[in-house]
Amino acid sequence: MDAPLVCVVDDDDAVRLSIGLLIETLGLPVRSFASALDVLEDSEVLARAHCLVLDVRMPGLSGVGLQERLVRLAHTAPIIFVSGHGDVPMVARAMRDGAFDFLQKPFNEQVLLDRVQEAVQLAARRRRLDARRADIQRRLDTLTLRERDVMEGMVAGRLNKQIAEDLGISMKTVEQHRARVMEKLEADSLAALVRVVVCAERDDN
């Protein structure tokens, strides 16, 4: 797996280089861009990005504008804004749209490093959760309609006899479906099955 990538976007060459070199002291790879549009055009970088450090005011698409585009793309990498021109409405808008932090230039270098590390860790946790949910959904998709019916009865705490009566099938058939549900969802207990279903339902919501 590629190492977590940090993207730095600032139209000021000196600032962009300075921030990039600073973040590299954490041992993290950094990709720097002079414009927000350049980032959007690099799908490979966006796929790897665990954190974006964005200037707010840039020619063309602003940092806040890039944030809005990424939200529409369902891109969840944490965003840290750095700006020498931040004001209360701007900060409020960025944070309302999910920014991880907003630092005023000149910022404390250690504060930025700490926040970048925290953002990368958050992104890693999100990616692990997304991967788990995708795996659960893949397993759920292997269930037949009847197996889903039986699973819903199991999760609701109904006995095999009750499930059989509800579905108009034999107890033996319920037991067979029940065994396949447990196997397909890789659950070794009813409690484990419930956790799998709850995780999937949270994802849907």
Coordinates of N, CA and C in Angstrom, one line a residue:
M1 N 0.8 -1.2 0.0 CA 0.0 0.0 0.0 C 0.9 1.2 0.0
D2 N 0.5 2.2 -0.8 CA 1.3 3.5 -0.9 C 1.2 4.2 0.5
A3 N 2.3 4.9 0.8 CA 2.2 5.7 2.1 C 1.2 6.8 1.9
P4 N 0.6 7.2 3.1 CA -0.3 8.3 3.1 C 0.3 9.6 2.4
L5 N -0.4 10.2 1.5 CA 0.1 11.3 0.8 C -0.6 12.6 1.3
V6 N 0.2 13.7 1.4 CA -0.3 15.0 1.8 C -0.1 15.9 0.6
C7 N -1.2 16.6 0.2 CA -1.2 17.6 -0.9 C -1.1 19.0 -0.3
V8 N -0.2 19.8 -0.9 CA -0.1 21.2 -0.5 C -0.5 22.0 -1.7
V9 N -1.4 22.9 -1.6 CA -1.9 23.7 -2.7 C -1.8 25.2 -2.3
D10 N -0.9 25.9 -3.0 CA -0.7 27.4 -2.7 C -0.1 28.0 -3.9
D11 N -0.6 29.1 -4.4 CA -0.1 29.8 -5.6 C 1.2 30.5 -5.3
D12 N 1.6 30.7 -4.1 CA 2.9 31.3 -3.7 C 4.0 30.2 -3.7
D13 N 4.9 30.3 -4.7 CA 6.0 29.3 -4.8 C 6.8 29.1 -3.5
A14 N 7.2 30.2 -2.9 CA 8.0 30.1 -1.7 C 7.2 29.4 -0.5
V15 N 6.0 29.8 -0.4 CA 5.2 29.3 0.7 C 4.9 27.8 0.5
R16 N 4.6 27.5 -0.8 CA 4.3 26.1 -1.2 C 5.5 25.2 -0.9
L17 N 6.7 25.6 -1.3 CA 7.9 24.9 -1.0 C 8.2 24.7 0.5
S18 N 8.0 25.8 1.2 CA 8.3 25.8 2.6 C 7.4 24.8 3.4
I19 N 6.1 24.9 3.1 CA 5.2 24.0 3.7 C 5.5 22.5 3.4
G20 N 5.7 22.3 2.1 CA 6.0 21.0 1.6 C 7.3 20.4 2.3
L21 N 8.3 21.1 2.4 CA 9.5 20.7 3.1 C 9.3 20.4 4.6
L22 N 8.5 21.3 5.2 CA 8.1 21.1 6.6 C 7.4 19.8 6.8
I23 N 6.4 19.5 6.0 CA 5.6 18.3 6.2 C 6.4 17.0 5.9
E24 N 7.4 17.1 5.0 CA 8.3 16.0 4.7 C 9.1 15.6 5.9
T25 N 9.3 16.5 6.9 CA 10.0 16.1 8.1 C 9.3 15.1 8.9
L26 N 8.0 14.9 8.6 CA 7.2 13.8 9.3 C 7.4 12.5 8.7
G27 N 8.2 12.4 7.6 CA 8.4 11.2 6.8 C 7.2 10.9 5.9
L28 N 6.4 11.9 5.6 CA 5.3 11.7 4.7 C 5.6 12.2 3.3
P29 N 5.2 11.5 2.3 CA 5.3 12.0 0.9 C 4.4 13.2 0.7
V30 N 4.9 14.2 -0.1 CA 4.1 15.4 -0.3 C 4.1 15.7 -1.8
R31 N 2.9 16.1 -2.3 CA 2.8 16.6 -3.6 C 2.3 18.0 -3.6
S32 N 2.9 18.9 -4.3 CA 2.6 20.3 -4.2 C 2.0 20.8 -5.6
F33 N 1.0 21.7 -5.4 CA 0.3 22.2 -6.6 C 0.2 23.7 -6.5
A34 N 0.3 24.4 -7.6 CA 0.2 25.8 -7.7 C -1.2 26.3 -7.8
S35 N -2.1 25.4 -8.2 CA -3.5 25.8 -8.4 C -4.5 24.6 -8.0
A36 N -5.7 25.0 -7.6 CA -6.7 24.0 -7.2 C -7.1 23.1 -8.3
L37 N -7.1 23.7 -9.5 CA -7.6 23.0 -10.7 C -6.6 21.9 -11.0
D38 N -5.3 22.1 -10.8 CA -4.3 21.1 -11.0 C -4.5 19.8 -10.2
V39 N -5.0 20.1 -8.9 CA -5.3 18.9 -8.0 C -6.4 18.1 -8.6
L40 N -7.5 18.8 -9.0 CA -8.7 18.1 -9.5 C -8.4 17.3 -10.7
E41 N -7.4 17.7 -11.5 CA -7.0 17.0 -12.7 C -6.2 15.7 -12.5
D42 N -5.7 15.6 -11.2 CA -4.8 14.5 -10.9 C -5.6 13.4 -10.1
S43 N -6.3 12.5 -10.7 CA -7.1 11.6 -10.0 C -6.3 10.6 -9.2
E44 N -5.0 10.3 -9.6 CA -4.2 9.4 -8.9 C -3.8 10.0 -7.5
V45 N -3.5 11.3 -7.5 CA -3.1 12.0 -6.3 C -4.3 12.0 -5.4
L46 N -5.5 12.4 -5.9 CA -6.7 12.5 -5.1 C -7.0 11.1 -4.4
A47 N -6.8 10.0 -5.2 CA -7.1 8.7 -4.6 C -6.2 8.4 -3.4
R48 N -4.9 8.9 -3.4 CA -4.0 8.6 -2.4 C -4.0 9.6 -1.2
A49 N -4.5 10.8 -1.5 CA -4.4 11.9 -0.5 C -5.1 11.6 0.8
H50 N -4.3 11.7 1.9 CA -4.9 11.5 3.2 C -5.1 12.9 3.9
C51 N -4.6 14.0 3.3 CA -4.7 15.3 3.9 C -4.4 16.3 2.8
L52 N -5.1 17.4 2.8 CA -4.8 18.5 1.9 C -4.6 19.8 2.7
V53 N -3.5 20.5 2.4 CA -3.2 21.7 3.1 C -3.4 22.8 2.0
L54 N -4.5 23.6 2.1 CA -4.9 24.5 1.1 C -4.8 26.0 1.5
D55 N -4.3 26.8 0.6 CA -4.4 28.2 0.7 C -5.8 28.6 0.4
V56 N -6.3 29.6 1.0 CA -7.7 30.0 0.8 C -7.9 30.8 -0.5
R57 N -7.1 31.9 -0.6 CA -7.3 32.8 -1.8 C -6.2 32.4 -2.8
M58 N -6.7 31.9 -4.0 CA -5.8 31.6 -5.1 C -6.5 32.0 -6.4
P59 N -5.7 32.4 -7.4 CA -6.3 32.7 -8.7 C -7.1 31.6 -9.2
G60 N -8.2 31.9 -9.9 CA -9.0 30.8 -10.5 C -9.9 30.2 -9.4
L61 N -9.8 28.9 -9.2 CA -10.5 28.2 -8.1 C -9.9 28.4 -6.8
S62 N -10.6 29.0 -5.8 CA -10.1 29.2 -4.5 C -10.0 27.9 -3.7
G63 N -9.3 28.0 -2.5 CA -9.3 26.8 -1.7 C -10.6 26.3 -1.2
V64 N -11.5 27.3 -0.9 CA -12.9 27.0 -0.5 C -13.6 26.4 -1.6
G65 N -13.4 26.9 -2.8 CA -14.0 26.3 -4.0 C -13.6 24.9 -4.3
L66 N -12.3 24.6 -4.0 CA -11.8 23.2 -4.2 C -12.5 22.4 -3.1
Q67 N -12.6 22.8 -1.9 CA -13.3 22.1 -0.9 C -14.7 21.7 -1.3
E68 N -15.4 22.6 -1.9 CA -16.8 22.4 -2.4 C -16.8 21.3 -3.5
R69 N -15.8 21.4 -4.4 CA -15.8 20.4 -5.5 C -15.5 19.0 -4.9
L70 N -14.6 18.9 -3.9 CA -14.3 17.7 -3.3 C -15.4 17.1 -2.5
V71 N -16.2 17.9 -1.9 CA -17.4 17.4 -1.2 C -18.4 16.8 -2.2
R72 N -18.5 17.4 -3.4 CA -19.4 16.9 -4.4 C -18.9 15.6 -4.9
L73 N -17.6 15.4 -4.9 CA -17.0 14.2 -5.4 C -16.9 13.1 -4.3
A74 N -17.5 13.4 -3.1 CA -17.5 12.5 -2.0 C -16.1 12.2 -1.5
H75 N -15.2 13.1 -1.7 CA -13.8 12.9 -1.3 C -13.7 13.3 0.2
T76 N -13.2 12.4 1.0 CA -13.3 12.6 2.5 C -12.0 13.0 3.1
A77 N -10.9 13.2 2.4 CA -9.6 13.5 3.0 C -9.7 14.8 3.8
P78 N -9.2 14.9 5.0 CA -9.3 16.1 5.8 C -8.6 17.2 5.1
I79 N -9.2 18.4 5.3 CA -8.6 19.6 4.7 C -8.2 20.6 5.8
I80 N -6.9 21.1 5.7 CA -6.4 22.1 6.6 C -6.2 23.4 5.8
F81 N -6.9 24.4 6.1 CA -6.7 25.7 5.4 C -5.6 26.5 6.1
V82 N -4.8 27.2 5.3 CA -3.9 28.2 5.8 C -4.1 29.4 5.0
S83 N -4.2 30.6 5.7 CA -4.5 31.8 5.1 C -4.0 33.0 5.9
G84 N -3.6 34.0 5.2 CA -3.2 35.3 5.8 C -4.4 36.2 5.7
H85 N -5.5 35.8 5.1 CA -6.6 36.7 4.9 C -7.9 36.2 5.5
G86 N -7.8 35.2 6.4 CA -9.0 34.6 6.9 C -9.9 35.6 7.8
D87 N -11.2 35.5 7.6 CA -12.1 36.3 8.4 C -13.1 35.3 9.0
V88 N -13.9 35.8 9.9 CA -14.9 35.0 10.6 C -15.8 34.3 9.6
P89 N -16.5 35.0 8.6 CA -17.4 34.3 7.7 C -16.7 33.2 6.9
M90 N -15.4 33.4 6.5 CA -14.7 32.5 5.7 C -14.4 31.2 6.5
V91 N -13.9 31.4 7.8 CA -13.6 30.3 8.6 C -14.9 29.5 8.9
A92 N -16.0 30.2 9.2 CA -17.3 29.5 9.5 C -17.7 28.7 8.3
R93 N -17.6 29.2 7.1 CA -18.0 28.5 5.9 C -17.2 27.2 5.7
A94 N -15.8 27.4 5.9 CA -14.9 26.3 5.7 C -15.2 25.2 6.7
M95 N -15.4 25.6 7.9 CA -15.6 24.6 9.0 C -16.9 23.9 8.8
R96 N -17.9 24.7 8.4 CA -19.3 24.1 8.2 C -19.3 23.1 7.1
D97 N -18.4 23.3 6.1 CA -18.3 22.3 5.0 C -17.4 21.2 5.3
G98 N -16.9 21.1 6.6 CA -16.1 19.9 7.0 C -14.6 20.1 7.1
A99 N -14.1 21.3 7.0 CA -12.6 21.5 7.1 C -12.1 21.0 8.4
F100 N -11.0 20.4 8.4 CA -10.4 19.8 9.6 C -9.8 20.9 10.5
D101 N -9.2 22.0 9.9 CA -8.7 23.1 10.7 C -8.5 24.3 9.8
F102 N -8.3 25.4 10.4 CA -8.1 26.7 9.7 C -7.0 27.4 10.4
L103 N -5.8 27.5 9.9 CA -4.7 28.2 10.5 C -4.3 29.5 9.8
Q104 N -4.1 30.5 10.7 CA -3.8 31.9 10.1 C -2.3 32.0 9.9
K105 N -1.9 32.5 8.8 CA -0.5 32.8 8.5 C -0.1 34.1 9.2
P106 N 1.1 34.2 9.8 CA 2.1 33.1 10.0 C 1.6 32.1 11.1
F107 N 1.7 30.8 10.8 CA 1.3 29.8 11.7 C 2.5 29.2 12.5
N108 N 2.2 28.6 13.6 CA 3.2 27.9 14.3 C 3.5 26.6 13.6
E109 N 4.7 26.3 13.2 CA 5.1 25.1 12.4 C 4.7 23.8 13.1
Q110 N 4.9 23.8 14.4 CA 4.6 22.6 15.2 C 3.1 22.3 15.2
V111 N 2.4 23.4 15.3 CA 0.9 23.2 15.3 C 0.5 22.6 13.9
L112 N 1.0 23.1 12.8 CA 0.7 22.5 11.5 C 1.1 21.1 11.5
L113 N 2.3 20.7 11.9 CA 2.7 19.4 11.9 C 1.8 18.4 12.7
D114 N 1.4 18.9 13.9 CA 0.6 18.1 14.7 C -0.8 17.9 14.0
R115 N -1.3 18.9 13.4 CA -2.6 18.8 12.8 C -2.6 17.9 11.6
V116 N -1.5 18.0 10.8 CA -1.3 17.2 9.6 C -1.3 15.7 10.1
Q117 N -0.5 15.4 11.1 CA -0.5 14.0 11.6 C -1.8 13.5 12.1
E118 N -2.6 14.4 12.8 CA -3.9 14.0 13.2 C -4.9 13.8 12.0
A119 N -4.7 14.6 11.0 CA -5.6 14.5 9.8 C -5.3 13.2 9.1
V120 N -4.0 12.9 8.9 CA -3.6 11.6 8.3 C -4.1 10.4 9.0
Q121 N -4.0 10.5 10.3 CA -4.5 9.3 11.1 C -6.0 9.2 11.0
L122 N -6.7 10.3 11.0 CA -8.2 10.3 10.8 C -8.5 9.7 9.4
A123 N -7.8 10.1 8.4 CA -8.1 9.6 7.0 C -7.8 8.1 7.0
A124 N -6.8 7.7 7.6 CA -6.5 6.2 7.6 C -7.6 5.4 8.3
R125 N -8.1 6.0 9.4 CA -9.2 5.3 10.1 C -10.5 5.2 9.2
R126 N -10.7 6.3 8.5 CA -11.9 6.4 7.6 C -11.7 5.4 6.5
R127 N -10.5 5.2 6.0 CA -10.3 4.3 4.9 C -10.5 2.9 5.3
R128 N -10.0 2.6 6.5 CA -10.2 1.2 7.1 C -11.6 0.9 7.2
L129 N -12.4 1.9 7.7 CA -13.8 1.7 7.9 C -14.5 1.5 6.6
D130 N -14.2 2.3 5.6 CA -14.8 2.2 4.3 C -14.5 0.8 3.7
A131 N -13.3 0.3 3.9 CA -12.9 -1.0 3.3 C -13.7 -2.1 4.0
R132 N -13.9 -1.9 5.3 CA -14.7 -2.9 6.1 C -16.1 -2.9 5.6
R133 N -16.7 -1.7 5.4 CA -18.1 -1.6 5.0 C -18.2 -2.2 3.6
A134 N -17.2 -1.9 2.7 CA -17.3 -2.4 1.3 C -17.3 -4.0 1.3
D135 N -16.4 -4.5 2.2 CA -16.3 -6.0 2.3 C -17.6 -6.6 2.8
I136 N -18.3 -5.9 3.8 CA -19.5 -6.4 4.4 C -20.6 -6.3 3.3
Q137 N -20.6 -5.2 2.5 CA -21.6 -5.1 1.5 C -21.4 -6.2 0.4
R138 N -20.2 -6.5 0.1 CA -19.9 -7.5 -0.9 C -20.4 -8.9 -0.4
R139 N -20.3 -9.1 0.9 CA -20.8 -10.4 1.4 C -22.3 -10.4 1.4
L140 N -22.9 -9.3 1.8 CA -24.4 -9.2 1.8 C -25.0 -9.4 0.4
D141 N -24.3 -8.9 -0.6 CA -24.7 -9.0 -1.9 C -24.8 -10.5 -2.4
T142 N -24.1 -11.4 -1.7 CA -24.1 -12.8 -2.1 C -25.3 -13.5 -1.6
L143 N -26.0 -12.9 -0.7 CA -27.2 -13.6 -0.1 C -28.4 -13.6 -1.1
T144 N -29.1 -14.7 -1.2 CA -30.3 -14.8 -1.9 C -31.4 -14.0 -1.2
L145 N -32.5 -13.8 -1.9 CA -33.6 -13.1 -1.3 C -34.2 -13.9 0.0
R146 N -34.2 -15.2 -0.2 CA -34.7 -16.0 0.9 C -33.7 -16.0 2.1
E147 N -32.5 -16.0 1.8 CA -31.4 -15.9 2.8 C -31.5 -14.6 3.6
R148 N -31.8 -13.5 2.8 CA -32.0 -12.2 3.5 C -33.2 -12.2 4.4
D149 N -34.3 -12.9 4.0 CA -35.5 -13.0 4.8 C -35.1 -13.7 6.1
V150 N -34.4 -14.8 6.0 CA -34.0 -15.5 7.2 C -33.1 -14.7 8.1
M151 N -32.2 -14.0 7.5 CA -31.2 -13.2 8.2 C -32.0 -12.1 9.0
E152 N -33.0 -11.5 8.4 CA -33.7 -10.4 9.1 C -34.5 -11.0 10.3
G153 N -35.0 -12.2 10.1 CA -35.6 -12.9 11.3 C -34.6 -13.2 12.4
M154 N -33.4 -13.6 12.0 CA -32.4 -13.9 13.0 C -32.0 -12.7 13.8
V155 N -31.8 -11.6 13.0 CA -31.4 -10.3 13.7 C -32.4 -9.8 14.6
A156 N -33.7 -10.1 14.2 CA -34.8 -9.6 15.0 C -35.0 -10.5 16.3
G157 N -34.2 -11.5 16.4 CA -34.3 -12.4 17.6 C -35.3 -13.5 17.5
R158 N -35.8 -13.7 16.3 CA -36.9 -14.7 16.2 C -36.3 -16.1 16.1
L159 N -37.0 -17.1 16.7 CA -36.6 -18.5 16.7 C -36.8 -19.1 15.3
N160 N -36.1 -20.2 15.0 CA -36.2 -20.9 13.7 C -37.7 -21.2 13.4
K161 N -38.4 -21.7 14.5 CA -39.8 -22.1 14.3 C -40.7 -20.8 13.9
Q162 N -40.4 -19.7 14.5 CA -41.1 -18.5 14.2 C -40.8 -18.0 12.8
I163 N -39.5 -18.1 12.4 CA -39.1 -17.7 11.0 C -39.8 -18.6 10.0
A164 N -39.8 -19.9 10.3 CA -40.4 -20.8 9.4 C -41.9 -20.5 9.2
E165 N -42.6 -20.2 10.3 CA -44.0 -19.8 10.2 C -44.2 -18.5 9.4
D166 N -43.3 -17.5 9.7 CA -43.5 -16.2 9.0 C -43.3 -16.4 7.5
L167 N -42.3 -17.2 7.1 CA -42.0 -17.4 5.7 C -42.7 -18.5 5.0
G168 N -43.4 -19.3 5.7 CA -44.1 -20.4 5.1 C -43.2 -21.5 4.6
I169 N -42.1 -21.7 5.3 CA -41.2 -22.8 4.9 C -40.9 -23.7 6.1
S170 N -40.2 -24.8 5.8 CA -40.0 -25.8 6.9 C -38.9 -25.3 7.8
M171 N -38.8 -25.9 9.0 CA -37.7 -25.6 9.9 C -36.4 -26.0 9.3
K172 N -36.4 -27.2 8.6 CA -35.2 -27.7 8.1 C -34.6 -26.7 7.0
T173 N -35.5 -26.1 6.2 CA -35.1 -25.1 5.2 C -34.6 -23.9 5.9
V174 N -35.2 -23.4 7.0 CA -34.7 -22.3 7.7 C -33.3 -22.6 8.3
E175 N -33.1 -23.8 8.8 CA -31.8 -24.1 9.3 C -30.7 -24.1 8.2
Q176 N -31.1 -24.6 7.0 CA -30.1 -24.6 5.9 C -29.8 -23.1 5.5
H177 N -30.8 -22.3 5.4 CA -30.6 -20.9 5.0 C -29.8 -20.2 6.1
R178 N -30.1 -20.5 7.4 CA -29.4 -19.9 8.5 C -27.9 -20.2 8.4
A179 N -27.6 -21.5 8.1 CA -26.2 -21.9 8.0 C -25.4 -21.2 6.9
R180 N -26.1 -21.0 5.8 CA -25.5 -20.3 4.6 C -25.3 -18.8 4.9
V181 N -26.2 -18.2 5.7 CA -26.1 -16.8 6.0 C -24.9 -16.6 6.9
M182 N -24.7 -17.5 7.9 CA -23.6 -17.4 8.8 C -22.3 -17.6 8.0
E183 N -22.3 -18.5 7.1 CA -21.1 -18.8 6.3 C -20.7 -17.7 5.4
K184 N -21.7 -17.2 4.7 CA -21.4 -16.1 3.7 C -21.0 -14.8 4.4
L185 N -21.6 -14.5 5.6 CA -21.2 -13.3 6.3 C -20.1 -13.5 7.2
E186 N -19.5 -14.7 7.2 CA -18.3 -15.0 8.1 C -18.6 -14.7 9.5
A187 N -19.8 -15.0 10.0 CA -20.1 -14.7 11.4 C -20.1 -16.0 12.2
D188 N -19.5 -16.0 13.3 CA -19.4 -17.3 14.1 C -20.4 -17.3 15.3
S189 N -21.2 -16.3 15.3 CA -22.2 -16.2 16.4 C -23.3 -15.2 15.9
L190 N -24.4 -15.3 16.6 CA -25.5 -14.4 16.3 C -25.1 -13.0 16.6
A191 N -24.3 -12.8 17.7 CA -23.9 -11.4 18.0 C -23.0 -10.8 16.9
A192 N -22.1 -11.7 16.3 CA -21.3 -11.2 15.3 C -22.1 -10.9 14.0
L193 N -23.2 -11.7 13.8 CA -24.0 -11.4 12.6 C -24.7 -10.0 12.8
V194 N -25.2 -9.8 14.0 CA -25.9 -8.5 14.3 C -24.9 -7.3 14.1
R195 N -23.7 -7.5 14.5 CA -22.7 -6.4 14.3 C -22.5 -6.1 12.8
V196 N -22.4 -7.2 12.0 CA -22.3 -7.0 10.6 C -23.4 -6.2 10.0
V197 N -24.6 -6.6 10.4 CA -25.8 -6.0 9.8 C -25.9 -4.5 10.3
V198 N -25.6 -4.3 11.6 CA -25.7 -2.9 12.1 C -24.7 -2.0 11.4
C199 N -23.5 -2.5 11.1 CA -22.4 -1.8 10.4 C -22.9 -1.4 9.0
A200 N -23.6 -2.3 8.3 CA -24.1 -2.1 7.0 C -25.2 -1.0 7.0
E201 N -26.1 -1.1 8.0 CA -27.2 -0.2 8.1 C -26.7 1.2 8.4
R202 N -25.6 1.4 9.2 CA -25.0 2.7 9.5 C -24.5 3.3 8.2
D203 N -23.9 2.4 7.4 CA -23.3 2.9 6.1 C -24.4 3.4 5.2
D204 N -25.6 2.7 5.2 CA -26.7 3.1 4.3 C -27.3 4.4 4.8
N205 N -27.2 4.7 6.1 CA -27.8 5.9 6.6 C -26.8 7.1 6.5

